[in-house]
PDB file of C-alpha atoms in Angstrom:
ATOM      1  CA  MET A   1       0.207 -90.752 111.742  1.00  0.00           C
ATOM      2  CA  MET A   2       0.857 -92.165 107.812  1.00  0.00           C
ATOM      3  CA  LEU A   3      -0.201 -88.758 106.782  1.00  0.00           C
ATOM      4  CA  LYS A   4       2.413 -87.581 108.826  1.00  0.00           C
ATOM      5  CA  ASP A   5       4.863 -90.219 108.029  1.00  0.00           C
ATOM      6  CA  THR A   6       4.177 -89.575 104.472  1.00  0.00           C
ATOM      7  CA  LEU A   7       4.912 -85.347 104.378  1.00  0.00           C
ATOM      8  CA  LEU A   8       8.162 -85.448 106.578  1.00  0.00           C
ATOM      9  CA  TYR A   9       9.658 -87.855 103.848  1.00  0.00           C
ATOM     10  CA  LEU A  10       8.070 -85.548 101.001  1.00  0.00           C
ATOM     11  CA  ALA A  11      10.059 -82.715 102.847  1.00  0.00           C
ATOM     12  CA  GLN A  12      13.275 -84.124 101.924  1.00  0.00           C
ATOM     13  CA  ASN A  13      12.362 -85.133  98.455  1.00  0.00           C
ATOM     14  CA  PRO A  14      14.014 -82.807  95.666  1.00  0.00           C
ATOM     15  CA  ARG A  15      12.414 -83.332  93.234  1.00  0.00           C
ATOM     16  CA  LEU A  16       9.082 -82.397  94.751  1.00  0.00           C
ATOM     17  CA  ARG A  17      10.590 -79.536  96.170  1.00  0.00           C
ATOM     18  CA  ASP A  18      11.778 -78.434  92.977  1.00  0.00           C
ATOM     19  CA  PHE A  19       8.190 -78.415  91.473  1.00  0.00           C
ATOM     20  CA  VAL A  20       6.766 -76.421  95.007  1.00  0.00           C
ATOM     21  CA  VAL A  21       9.162 -74.093  94.992  1.00  0.00           C
ATOM     22  CA  GLN A  22       8.796 -73.235  91.532  1.00  0.00           C
ATOM     23  CA  ASN A  23       5.369 -73.766  90.744  1.00  0.00           C
ATOM     24  CA  LYS A  24       3.605 -70.010  91.070  1.00  0.00           C
ATOM     25  CA  ILE A  25       0.247 -71.225  92.835  1.00  0.00           C
ATOM     26  CA  THR A  26       2.025 -72.850  95.530  1.00  0.00           C
ATOM     27  CA  ARG A  27       4.490 -70.085  95.985  1.00  0.00           C
ATOM     28  CA  THR A  28       1.279 -68.108  96.698  1.00  0.00           C
ATOM     29  CA  ALA A  29      -0.542 -70.473  98.968  1.00  0.00           C
ATOM     30  CA  SER A  30       2.262 -70.803 101.178  1.00  0.00           C
ATOM     31  CA  ARG A  31       2.516 -67.279 102.296  1.00  0.00           C
ATOM     32  CA  ARG A  32      -0.256 -67.978 104.591  1.00  0.00           C
ATOM     33  CA  PHE A  33       2.587 -69.589 106.836  1.00  0.00           C
ATOM     34  CA  VAL A  34       5.985 -68.110 105.279  1.00  0.00           C
ATOM     35  CA  ALA A  35       5.942 -64.002 104.973  1.00  0.00           C
ATOM     36  CA  GLY A  36       8.109 -64.000 102.470  1.00  0.00           C
ATOM     37  CA  GLU A  37      11.309 -64.573 100.968  1.00  0.00           C
ATOM     38  CA  VAL A  38      13.642 -61.389 102.286  1.00  0.00           C
ATOM     39  CA  LEU A  39      13.803 -59.794 105.533  1.00  0.00           C
ATOM     40  CA  GLU A  40      11.742 -57.194 104.542  1.00  0.00           C
ATOM     41  CA  ASP A  41       8.733 -59.282 104.098  1.00  0.00           C
ATOM     42  CA  ALA A  42       9.620 -60.321 107.176  1.00  0.00           C
ATOM     43  CA  VAL A  43       9.741 -56.840 109.050  1.00  0.00           C
ATOM     44  CA  ARG A  44       6.382 -56.044 107.370  1.00  0.00           C
ATOM     45  CA  ALA A  45       4.831 -58.923 108.802  1.00  0.00           C
ATOM     46  CA  THR A  46       6.700 -57.891 112.253  1.00  0.00           C
ATOM     47  CA  ARG A  47       5.016 -54.879 111.980  1.00  0.00           C
ATOM     48  CA  THR A  48       1.526 -55.724 111.741  1.00  0.00           C
ATOM     49  CA  LEU A  49       2.063 -58.124 114.591  1.00  0.00           C
ATOM     50  CA  ASN A  50       3.341 -55.553 116.893  1.00  0.00           C
ATOM     51  CA  GLU A  51       0.378 -53.352 116.023  1.00  0.00           C
ATOM     52  CA  ARG A  52      -1.780 -56.241 117.392  1.00  0.00           C
ATOM     53  CA  GLY A  53       0.068 -56.213 120.522  1.00  0.00           C
ATOM     54  CA  ILE A  54       1.756 -59.574 119.154  1.00  0.00           C
ATOM     55  CA  GLN A  55       5.785 -60.058 119.644  1.00  0.00           C
ATOM     56  CA  VAL A  56       7.601 -61.692 116.919  1.00  0.00           C
ATOM     57  CA  ALA A  57      10.485 -64.038 116.909  1.00  0.00           C
ATOM     58  CA  LEU A  58      12.092 -64.282 113.139  1.00  0.00           C
ATOM     59  CA  ASP A  59      13.275 -66.657 111.773  1.00  0.00           C
ATOM     60  CA  LEU A  60      15.799 -67.073 108.323  1.00  0.00           C
ATOM     61  CA  LEU A  61      14.885 -70.505 107.065  1.00  0.00           C
ATOM     62  CA  GLY A  62      17.658 -72.457 105.820  1.00  0.00           C
ATOM     63  CA  GLU A  63      19.396 -75.651 107.491  1.00  0.00           C
ATOM     64  CA  ASN A  64      22.400 -78.091 106.765  1.00  0.00           C
ATOM     65  CA  VAL A  65      24.761 -76.035 104.649  1.00  0.00           C
ATOM     66  CA  ALA A  66      27.961 -78.031 103.172  1.00  0.00           C
ATOM     67  CA  LEU A  67      30.202 -75.071 102.716  1.00  0.00           C
ATOM     68  CA  LYS A  68      31.884 -72.197 105.061  1.00  0.00           C
ATOM     69  CA  GLU A  69      30.630 -69.438 102.451  1.00  0.00           C
ATOM     70  CA  GLU A  70      27.313 -70.840 103.275  1.00  0.00           C
ATOM     71  CA  ALA A  71      27.639 -70.584 107.017  1.00  0.00           C
ATOM     72  CA  ALA A  72      29.137 -67.357 106.896  1.00  0.00           C
ATOM     73  CA  GLU A  73      26.415 -65.895 104.491  1.00  0.00           C
ATOM     74  CA  ALA A  74      23.775 -67.228 106.826  1.00  0.00           C
ATOM     75  CA  THR A  75      25.813 -65.517 109.942  1.00  0.00           C
ATOM     76  CA  LYS A  76      25.802 -62.078 108.438  1.00  0.00           C
ATOM     77  CA  ALA A  77      21.908 -62.809 107.684  1.00  0.00           C
ATOM     78  CA  TYR A  78      21.282 -63.419 110.996  1.00  0.00           C
ATOM     79  CA  MET A  79      23.454 -60.262 112.014  1.00  0.00           C
ATOM     80  CA  ASN A  80      21.414 -58.098 109.753  1.00  0.00           C
ATOM     81  CA  ALA A  81      18.211 -58.978 111.119  1.00  0.00           C
ATOM     82  CA  ILE A  82      19.566 -58.428 114.726  1.00  0.00           C
ATOM     83  CA  GLU A  83      20.608 -55.159 113.506  1.00  0.00           C
ATOM     84  CA  LEU A  84      17.650 -53.903 112.123  1.00  0.00           C
ATOM     85  CA  ILE A  85      15.860 -54.715 114.964  1.00  0.00           C
ATOM     86  CA  GLY A  86      18.034 -52.664 117.304  1.00  0.00           C
ATOM     87  CA  LYS A  87      17.833 -49.881 115.138  1.00  0.00           C
ATOM     88  CA  THR A  88      14.043 -50.148 114.782  1.00  0.00           C
ATOM     89  CA  GLN A  89      13.134 -50.832 117.866  1.00  0.00           C
ATOM     90  CA  MET A  90      10.766 -53.811 116.930  1.00  0.00           C
ATOM     91  CA  ASP A  91       9.525 -55.783 119.524  1.00  0.00           C
ATOM     92  CA  ALA A  92      11.302 -58.492 117.865  1.00  0.00           C
ATOM     93  CA  ASN A  93      14.106 -61.356 118.503  1.00  0.00           C
ATOM     94  CA  VAL A  94      15.728 -63.638 116.492  1.00  0.00           C
ATOM     95  CA  SER A  95      15.602 -67.754 115.873  1.00  0.00           C
ATOM     96  CA  ILE A  96      18.834 -69.294 114.461  1.00  0.00           C
ATOM     97  CA  LYS A  97      19.587 -73.008 113.201  1.00  0.00           C
ATOM     98  CA  LEU A  98      23.130 -74.513 114.195  1.00  0.00           C
ATOM     99  CA  THR A  99      23.468 -76.838 110.856  1.00  0.00           C
ATOM    100  CA  ALA A 100      22.908 -72.886 108.986  1.00  0.00           C
ATOM    101  CA  LEU A 101      26.092 -72.195 110.718  1.00  0.00           C
ATOM    102  CA  GLY A 102      27.897 -75.191 109.552  1.00  0.00           C
ATOM    103  CA  LEU A 103      27.076 -77.766 112.436  1.00  0.00           C
ATOM    104  CA  ASP A 104      27.754 -80.261 109.832  1.00  0.00           C
ATOM    105  CA  ILE A 105      31.005 -79.142 108.641  1.00  0.00           C
ATOM    106  CA  SER A 106      32.530 -78.768 112.046  1.00  0.00           C
ATOM    107  CA  PRO A 107      31.267 -77.846 115.524  1.00  0.00           C
ATOM    108  CA  ASP A 108      34.312 -75.282 116.058  1.00  0.00           C
ATOM    109  CA  ILE A 109      33.366 -73.134 113.317  1.00  0.00           C
ATOM    110  CA  CYS A 110      29.677 -73.366 114.168  1.00  0.00           C
ATOM    111  CA  GLU A 111      30.398 -72.559 117.458  1.00  0.00           C
ATOM    112  CA  GLN A 112      32.587 -69.221 116.219  1.00  0.00           C
ATOM    113  CA  ASN A 113      29.786 -68.211 114.142  1.00  0.00           C
ATOM    114  CA  LEU A 114      27.141 -68.431 117.034  1.00  0.00           C
ATOM    115  CA  LEU A 115      29.365 -66.523 119.301  1.00  0.00           C
ATOM    116  CA  THR A 116      29.856 -63.792 116.483  1.00  0.00           C
ATOM    117  CA  ILE A 117      25.904 -63.422 116.540  1.00  0.00           C
ATOM    118  CA  LEU A 118      25.506 -63.573 120.112  1.00  0.00           C
ATOM    119  CA  GLU A 119      27.983 -60.901 120.568  1.00  0.00           C
ATOM    120  CA  CYS A 120      25.694 -58.384 117.679  1.00  0.00           C
ATOM    121  CA  GLY A 121      22.704 -59.497 119.957  1.00  0.00           C
ATOM    122  CA  ARG A 122      24.381 -58.267 123.269  1.00  0.00           C
ATOM    123  CA  GLN A 123      25.365 -55.389 121.215  1.00  0.00           C
ATOM    124  CA  CYS A 124      21.933 -54.422 119.910  1.00  0.00           C
ATOM    125  CA  ASN A 125      20.075 -55.773 122.904  1.00  0.00           C
ATOM    126  CA  VAL A 126      18.305 -58.793 120.985  1.00  0.00           C
ATOM    127  CA  PHE A 127      17.511 -62.384 122.591  1.00  0.00           C
ATOM    128  CA  VAL A 128      18.739 -65.155 120.430  1.00  0.00           C
ATOM    129  CA  CYS A 129      17.054 -68.464 120.309  1.00  0.00           C
ATOM    130  CA  ILE A 130      18.824 -71.557 119.538  1.00  0.00           C
ATOM    131  CA  ASP A 131      16.281 -73.630 117.620  1.00  0.00           C
ATOM    132  CA  MET A 132      16.259 -77.466 117.692  1.00  0.00           C
ATOM    133  CA  GLU A 133      16.885 -79.576 115.101  1.00  0.00           C
ATOM    134  CA  GLY A 134      16.603 -83.432 114.496  1.00  0.00           C
ATOM    135  CA  SER A 135      17.470 -85.278 117.346  1.00  0.00           C
ATOM    136  CA  ASP A 136      21.071 -86.300 115.745  1.00  0.00           C
ATOM    137  CA  TYR A 137      21.555 -82.395 116.842  1.00  0.00           C
ATOM    138  CA  THR A 138      20.510 -82.601 120.101  1.00  0.00           C
ATOM    139  CA  GLU A 139      23.148 -83.130 122.280  1.00  0.00           C
ATOM    140  CA  HIS A 140      25.556 -80.461 120.039  1.00  0.00           C
ATOM    141  CA  THR A 141      23.042 -78.107 120.626  1.00  0.00           C
ATOM    142  CA  VAL A 142      22.099 -78.082 124.579  1.00  0.00           C
ATOM    143  CA  ALA A 143      25.744 -78.002 125.020  1.00  0.00           C
ATOM    144  CA  MET A 144      26.729 -75.412 122.775  1.00  0.00           C
ATOM    145  CA  THR A 145      23.662 -73.340 124.193  1.00  0.00           C
ATOM    146  CA  MET A 146      25.011 -73.937 128.200  1.00  0.00           C
ATOM    147  CA  ARG A 147      28.567 -72.690 127.020  1.00  0.00           C
ATOM    148  CA  ALA A 148      27.439 -69.732 125.267  1.00  0.00           C
ATOM    149  CA  TYR A 149      25.116 -68.667 127.982  1.00  0.00           C
ATOM    150  CA  GLU A 150      28.467 -68.631 130.449  1.00  0.00           C
ATOM    151  CA  GLN A 151      29.285 -65.353 128.423  1.00  0.00           C
ATOM    152  CA  TYR A 152      25.979 -64.480 126.697  1.00  0.00           C
ATOM    153  CA  LYS A 153      22.851 -63.890 128.998  1.00  0.00           C
ATOM    154  CA  GLN A 154      20.572 -63.180 126.154  1.00  0.00           C
ATOM    155  CA  VAL A 155      20.179 -67.016 124.478  1.00  0.00           C
ATOM    156  CA  GLY A 156      18.389 -69.724 125.155  1.00  0.00           C
ATOM    157  CA  THR A 157      17.160 -73.073 123.631  1.00  0.00           C
ATOM    158  CA  VAL A 158      14.335 -75.115 122.045  1.00  0.00           C
ATOM    159  CA  ILE A 159      13.144 -78.445 123.896  1.00  0.00           C
ATOM    160  CA  GLN A 160      11.053 -81.085 121.774  1.00  0.00           C
ATOM    161  CA  SER A 161       8.632 -82.876 124.211  1.00  0.00           C
ATOM    162  CA  TYR A 162       8.700 -85.816 122.071  1.00  0.00           C
ATOM    163  CA  LEU A 163      12.074 -86.773 123.180  1.00  0.00           C
ATOM    164  CA  TYR A 164      12.752 -89.033 125.936  1.00  0.00           C
ATOM    165  CA  ARG A 165      16.049 -87.194 127.082  1.00  0.00           C
ATOM    166  CA  SER A 166      13.800 -83.820 127.180  1.00  0.00           C
ATOM    167  CA  HIS A 167      13.032 -84.132 131.051  1.00  0.00           C
ATOM    168  CA  ALA A 168      16.787 -84.435 131.865  1.00  0.00           C
ATOM    169  CA  ASP A 169      17.393 -81.542 128.943  1.00  0.00           C
ATOM    170  CA  VAL A 170      14.621 -79.278 131.031  1.00  0.00           C
ATOM    171  CA  ASN A 171      16.088 -79.569 134.691  1.00  0.00           C
ATOM    172  CA  LYS A 172      19.936 -79.160 133.486  1.00  0.00           C
ATOM    173  CA  LEU A 173      19.091 -76.124 131.049  1.00  0.00           C
ATOM    174  CA  VAL A 174      16.755 -74.411 133.982  1.00  0.00           C
ATOM    175  CA  ASP A 175      19.105 -75.187 136.597  1.00  0.00           C
ATOM    176  CA  GLN A 176      21.810 -73.045 134.845  1.00  0.00           C
ATOM    177  CA  GLY A 177      19.110 -70.345 134.034  1.00  0.00           C
ATOM    178  CA  VAL A 178      18.793 -70.761 130.328  1.00  0.00           C
ATOM    179  CA  ARG A 179      15.353 -70.114 128.534  1.00  0.00           C
ATOM    180  CA  ILE A 180      13.607 -72.627 127.021  1.00  0.00           C
ATOM    181  CA  ARG A 181      10.734 -72.525 124.055  1.00  0.00           C
ATOM    182  CA  LEU A 182       8.625 -75.811 124.602  1.00  0.00           C
ATOM    183  CA  VAL A 183       7.653 -77.623 122.037  1.00  0.00           C
ATOM    184  CA  LYS A 184       6.236 -81.023 120.619  1.00  0.00           C
ATOM    185  CA  GLY A 185       8.235 -81.785 118.163  1.00  0.00           C
ATOM    186  CA  ALA A 186       8.301 -81.545 113.894  1.00  0.00           C
ATOM    187  CA  TYR A 187      10.816 -83.906 112.869  1.00  0.00           C
ATOM    188  CA  LYS A 188      10.534 -88.019 112.094  1.00  0.00           C
ATOM    189  CA  GLU A 189      12.264 -89.713 114.885  1.00  0.00           C
ATOM    190  CA  PRO A 190      12.775 -93.121 115.551  1.00  0.00           C
ATOM    191  CA  GLN A 191      10.678 -95.475 118.443  1.00  0.00           C
ATOM    192  CA  SER A 192      14.447 -96.087 119.974  1.00  0.00           C
ATOM    193  CA  VAL A 193      14.587 -91.664 120.754  1.00  0.00           C
ATOM    194  CA  ALA A 194      10.989 -90.483 120.579  1.00  0.00           C
ATOM    195  CA  TYR A 195       7.566 -91.360 121.816  1.00  0.00           C
ATOM    196  CA  GLN A 196       5.327 -92.324 118.722  1.00  0.00           C
ATOM    197  CA  GLU A 197       1.909 -91.325 120.072  1.00  0.00           C
ATOM    198  CA  LYS A 198       0.213 -88.149 120.196  1.00  0.00           C
ATOM    199  CA  SER A 199      -1.090 -88.940 123.696  1.00  0.00           C
ATOM    200  CA  ASP A 200       2.489 -89.515 125.227  1.00  0.00           C
ATOM    201  CA  VAL A 201       3.861 -86.060 123.557  1.00  0.00           C
ATOM    202  CA  ASP A 202       0.911 -84.264 125.043  1.00  0.00           C
ATOM    203  CA  GLN A 203       1.422 -85.925 128.302  1.00  0.00           C
ATOM    204  CA  ASN A 204       5.504 -85.463 128.231  1.00  0.00           C
ATOM    205  CA  TYR A 205       4.775 -81.448 126.805  1.00  0.00           C
ATOM    206  CA  VAL A 206       2.326 -80.839 129.890  1.00  0.00           C
ATOM    207  CA  GLN A 207       4.848 -82.449 132.468  1.00  0.00           C
ATOM    208  CA  LEU A 208       7.468 -80.198 131.110  1.00  0.00           C
ATOM    209  CA  MET A 209       5.478 -77.041 130.693  1.00  0.00           C
ATOM    210  CA  LYS A 210       4.976 -77.536 134.210  1.00  0.00           C
ATOM    211  CA  ILE A 211       8.635 -77.370 135.132  1.00  0.00           C
ATOM    212  CA  LEU A 212       9.110 -74.214 132.985  1.00  0.00           C
ATOM    213  CA  LEU A 213       5.944 -72.049 134.343  1.00  0.00           C
ATOM    214  CA  ALA A 214       6.805 -73.273 138.248  1.00  0.00           C
ATOM    215  CA  ARG A 215      11.239 -72.970 137.964  1.00  0.00           C
ATOM    216  CA  GLY A 216      11.910 -71.309 134.100  1.00  0.00           C
ATOM    217  CA  ASN A 217      13.695 -68.367 133.298  1.00  0.00           C
ATOM    218  CA  PHE A 218      10.765 -67.039 131.312  1.00  0.00           C
ATOM    219  CA  PRO A 219       9.812 -69.783 129.350  1.00  0.00           C
ATOM    220  CA  ALA A 220       7.982 -70.268 125.803  1.00  0.00           C
ATOM    221  CA  ILE A 221       5.209 -72.099 125.828  1.00  0.00           C
ATOM    222  CA  ALA A 222       4.924 -72.800 122.247  1.00  0.00           C
ATOM    223  CA  SER A 223       1.636 -74.722 120.986  1.00  0.00           C
ATOM    224  CA  HIS A 224      -1.785 -74.436 119.361  1.00  0.00           C
ATOM    225  CA  ASP A 225      -3.275 -76.872 121.254  1.00  0.00           C
ATOM    226  CA  GLU A 226      -6.149 -75.269 122.956  1.00  0.00           C
ATOM    227  CA  SER A 227      -6.407 -78.133 126.144  1.00  0.00           C
ATOM    228  CA  ILE A 228      -2.343 -77.520 126.964  1.00  0.00           C
ATOM    229  CA  ILE A 229      -2.905 -73.589 126.591  1.00  0.00           C
ATOM    230  CA  ASP A 230      -5.905 -73.736 129.060  1.00  0.00           C
ATOM    231  CA  GLU A 231      -3.893 -76.034 131.160  1.00  0.00           C
ATOM    232  CA  ALA A 232      -0.978 -73.546 131.527  1.00  0.00           C
ATOM    233  CA  CYS A 233      -3.553 -71.123 132.295  1.00  0.00           C
ATOM    234  CA  LYS A 234      -4.909 -72.692 134.946  1.00  0.00           C
ATOM    235  CA  PHE A 235      -1.309 -73.869 136.339  1.00  0.00           C
ATOM    236  CA  VAL A 236      -0.404 -70.389 136.429  1.00  0.00           C
ATOM    237  CA  ARG A 237      -3.474 -69.333 138.307  1.00  0.00           C
ATOM    238  CA  ASP A 238      -3.662 -72.000 140.540  1.00  0.00           C
ATOM    239  CA  HIS A 239      -0.059 -71.226 141.636  1.00  0.00           C
ATOM    240  CA  GLY A 240      -0.087 -67.531 141.746  1.00  0.00           C
ATOM    241  CA  ILE A 241       2.507 -67.187 138.606  1.00  0.00           C
ATOM    242  CA  SER A 242       2.412 -63.724 137.062  1.00  0.00           C
ATOM    243  CA  LYS A 243       1.137 -63.228 133.444  1.00  0.00           C
ATOM    244  CA  THR A 244       3.961 -62.093 132.668  1.00  0.00           C
ATOM    245  CA  SER A 245       6.884 -64.124 133.661  1.00  0.00           C
ATOM    246  CA  PHE A 246       6.566 -66.397 130.466  1.00  0.00           C
ATOM    247  CA  GLU A 247       4.845 -65.983 126.964  1.00  0.00           C
ATOM    248  CA  PHE A 248       2.878 -68.247 124.781  1.00  0.00           C
ATOM    249  CA  GLN A 249       3.956 -68.723 121.262  1.00  0.00           C
ATOM    250  CA  MET A 250       2.367 -69.771 118.169  1.00  0.00           C
ATOM    251  CA  LEU A 251       3.435 -69.799 114.954  1.00  0.00           C
ATOM    252  CA  TYR A 252       3.016 -67.463 111.770  1.00  0.00           C
ATOM    253  CA  GLY A 253      -0.309 -67.383 110.180  1.00  0.00           C
ATOM    254  CA  ILE A 254      -1.737 -70.243 112.481  1.00  0.00           C
ATOM    255  CA  ARG A 255      -4.267 -69.599 115.208  1.00  0.00           C
ATOM    256  CA  ARG A 256      -4.702 -65.989 114.974  1.00  0.00           C
ATOM    257  CA  ASP A 257      -7.951 -65.927 116.561  1.00  0.00           C
ATOM    258  CA  LEU A 258      -6.140 -67.612 119.706  1.00  0.00           C
ATOM    259  CA  GLN A 259      -3.623 -65.470 119.499  1.00  0.00           C
ATOM    260  CA  GLU A 260      -5.961 -62.006 119.754  1.00  0.00           C
ATOM    261  CA  LYS A 261      -7.334 -64.072 122.552  1.00  0.00           C
ATOM    262  CA  LEU A 262      -4.776 -64.038 124.924  1.00  0.00           C
ATOM    263  CA  VAL A 263      -3.374 -60.666 124.033  1.00  0.00           C
ATOM    264  CA  LYS A 264      -6.270 -59.717 125.573  1.00  0.00           C
ATOM    265  CA  GLN A 265      -6.492 -62.078 128.501  1.00  0.00           C
ATOM    266  CA  GLY A 266      -3.443 -60.086 129.425  1.00  0.00           C
ATOM    267  CA  TYR A 267      -0.942 -62.411 127.933  1.00  0.00           C
ATOM    268  CA  ASN A 268       2.529 -62.360 126.482  1.00  0.00           C
ATOM    269  CA  VAL A 269       2.106 -63.941 122.922  1.00  0.00           C
ATOM    270  CA  ARG A 270       5.085 -63.931 120.176  1.00  0.00           C
ATOM    271  CA  VAL A 271       4.538 -65.126 116.762  1.00  0.00           C
ATOM    272  CA  TYR A 272       7.387 -67.141 115.063  1.00  0.00           C
ATOM    273  CA  VAL A 273       7.463 -65.362 111.374  1.00  0.00           C
ATOM    274  CA  PRO A 274       9.392 -67.472 109.059  1.00  0.00           C
ATOM    275  CA  TYR A 275      11.380 -66.227 105.900  1.00  0.00           C
ATOM    276  CA  GLY A 276      13.878 -66.742 103.264  1.00  0.00           C
ATOM    277  CA  SER A 277      13.920 -69.121  99.793  1.00  0.00           C
ATOM    278  CA  HIS A 278      14.141 -72.345 102.035  1.00  0.00           C
ATOM    279  CA  TRP A 279      10.591 -72.640 102.636  1.00  0.00           C
ATOM    280  CA  TYR A 280      10.091 -75.793 101.813  1.00  0.00           C
ATOM    281  CA  PRO A 281      11.068 -78.301 103.940  1.00  0.00           C
ATOM    282  CA  TYR A 282       9.113 -75.726 106.593  1.00  0.00           C
ATOM    283  CA  LEU A 283       5.897 -75.344 104.769  1.00  0.00           C
ATOM    284  CA  MET A 284       6.082 -79.547 104.747  1.00  0.00           C
ATOM    285  CA  ARG A 285       6.957 -79.802 108.683  1.00  0.00           C
ATOM    286  CA  ARG A 286       3.616 -77.781 109.462  1.00  0.00           C
ATOM    287  CA  MET A 287       1.166 -79.766 107.307  1.00  0.00           C
ATOM    288  CA  ALA A 288       2.634 -82.474 108.823  1.00  0.00           C
ATOM    289  CA  GLU A 289       1.956 -81.448 112.536  1.00  0.00           C
ATOM    290  CA  ARG A 290      -1.968 -80.438 111.510  1.00  0.00           C
ATOM    291  CA  PRO A 291      -4.150 -81.407 108.828  1.00  0.00           C
ATOM    292  CA  ALA A 292      -6.004 -78.342 108.483  1.00  0.00           C
ATOM    293  CA  ASN A 293      -2.665 -76.729 107.344  1.00  0.00           C
ATOM    294  CA  LEU A 294      -2.654 -78.952 104.490  1.00  0.00           C
ATOM    295  CA  MET A 295      -6.539 -78.516 103.388  1.00  0.00           C
ATOM    296  CA  PHE A 296      -5.448 -74.587 103.626  1.00  0.00           C
ATOM    297  CA  VAL A 297      -2.903 -74.922 101.045  1.00  0.00           C
ATOM    298  CA  VAL A 298      -4.179 -77.530  98.899  1.00  0.00           C
ATOM    299  CA  ALA A 299      -7.327 -75.504  98.599  1.00  0.00           C
ATOM    300  CA  ASN A 300      -5.668 -72.349  97.958  1.00  0.00           C
ATOM    301  CA  SER A 301      -3.526 -73.581  95.363  1.00  0.00           C
ATOM    302  CA  TRP A 302      -6.882 -74.577  93.214  1.00  0.00           C
ATOM    303  CA  ARG A 303      -8.470 -71.112  93.495  1.00  0.00           C
TER     304      ARG A 303
END
């Protein structure tokens, strides 16, 4: 827990960020977890994954913009990805962040940018997942997703099992028919809003997962935890739930062996492919989640 807290703190450290981003060795090591810095890099990764029978969620990295112009640029970049998916027929959808669309500037500006993206998604027949960020944004994210769903059925969002409120959010979203991607959570949160022990987070994850598998609209079970994945497989077998009614999701560069194993077993698997120049905070959160990721980066930085 101390290592995780330290890494999450360093994710916000501008001096370390500048060093890591500008260092050629660490930039190279980061490519295990980030496809590259431009959309073309993500497209190459997508095609490789599609050839292996794996679907993709494209994620342009970047968050917490402070200017309207930056939010407009992010909106256009998301639309470029959507239009490219529609044009090339890649097996992919997109994941977006509301703070990249201007949520810190104005919820109204953010929502208008979101609706612009969703209209593009509807025209190109591409699903759009609204990513979940820190707990300060959870209420806005859930509410904005539900309003958007009234106009655009190809939108969904993410729920984090470490938050106490997630059970209520899952039931509310499921009742409306919104697609949900279930994750454990990767931000540092206080005890007042989130479980602090891994066992509690895992227990809540499994409870929410079973609700989604039984009642959800094509939910995404996003985990690399084999015990949780085995529990999901057992649950669908025991309850006669089709393998085609949900998908497993994993992160780019993590547990490739498990991805391929699940595909061979007939499950839908989607890999979250991040790209963009703002990769440092994302990389730090991935290392905080799993010490093996940190060891990989350190080992490859000295080769």
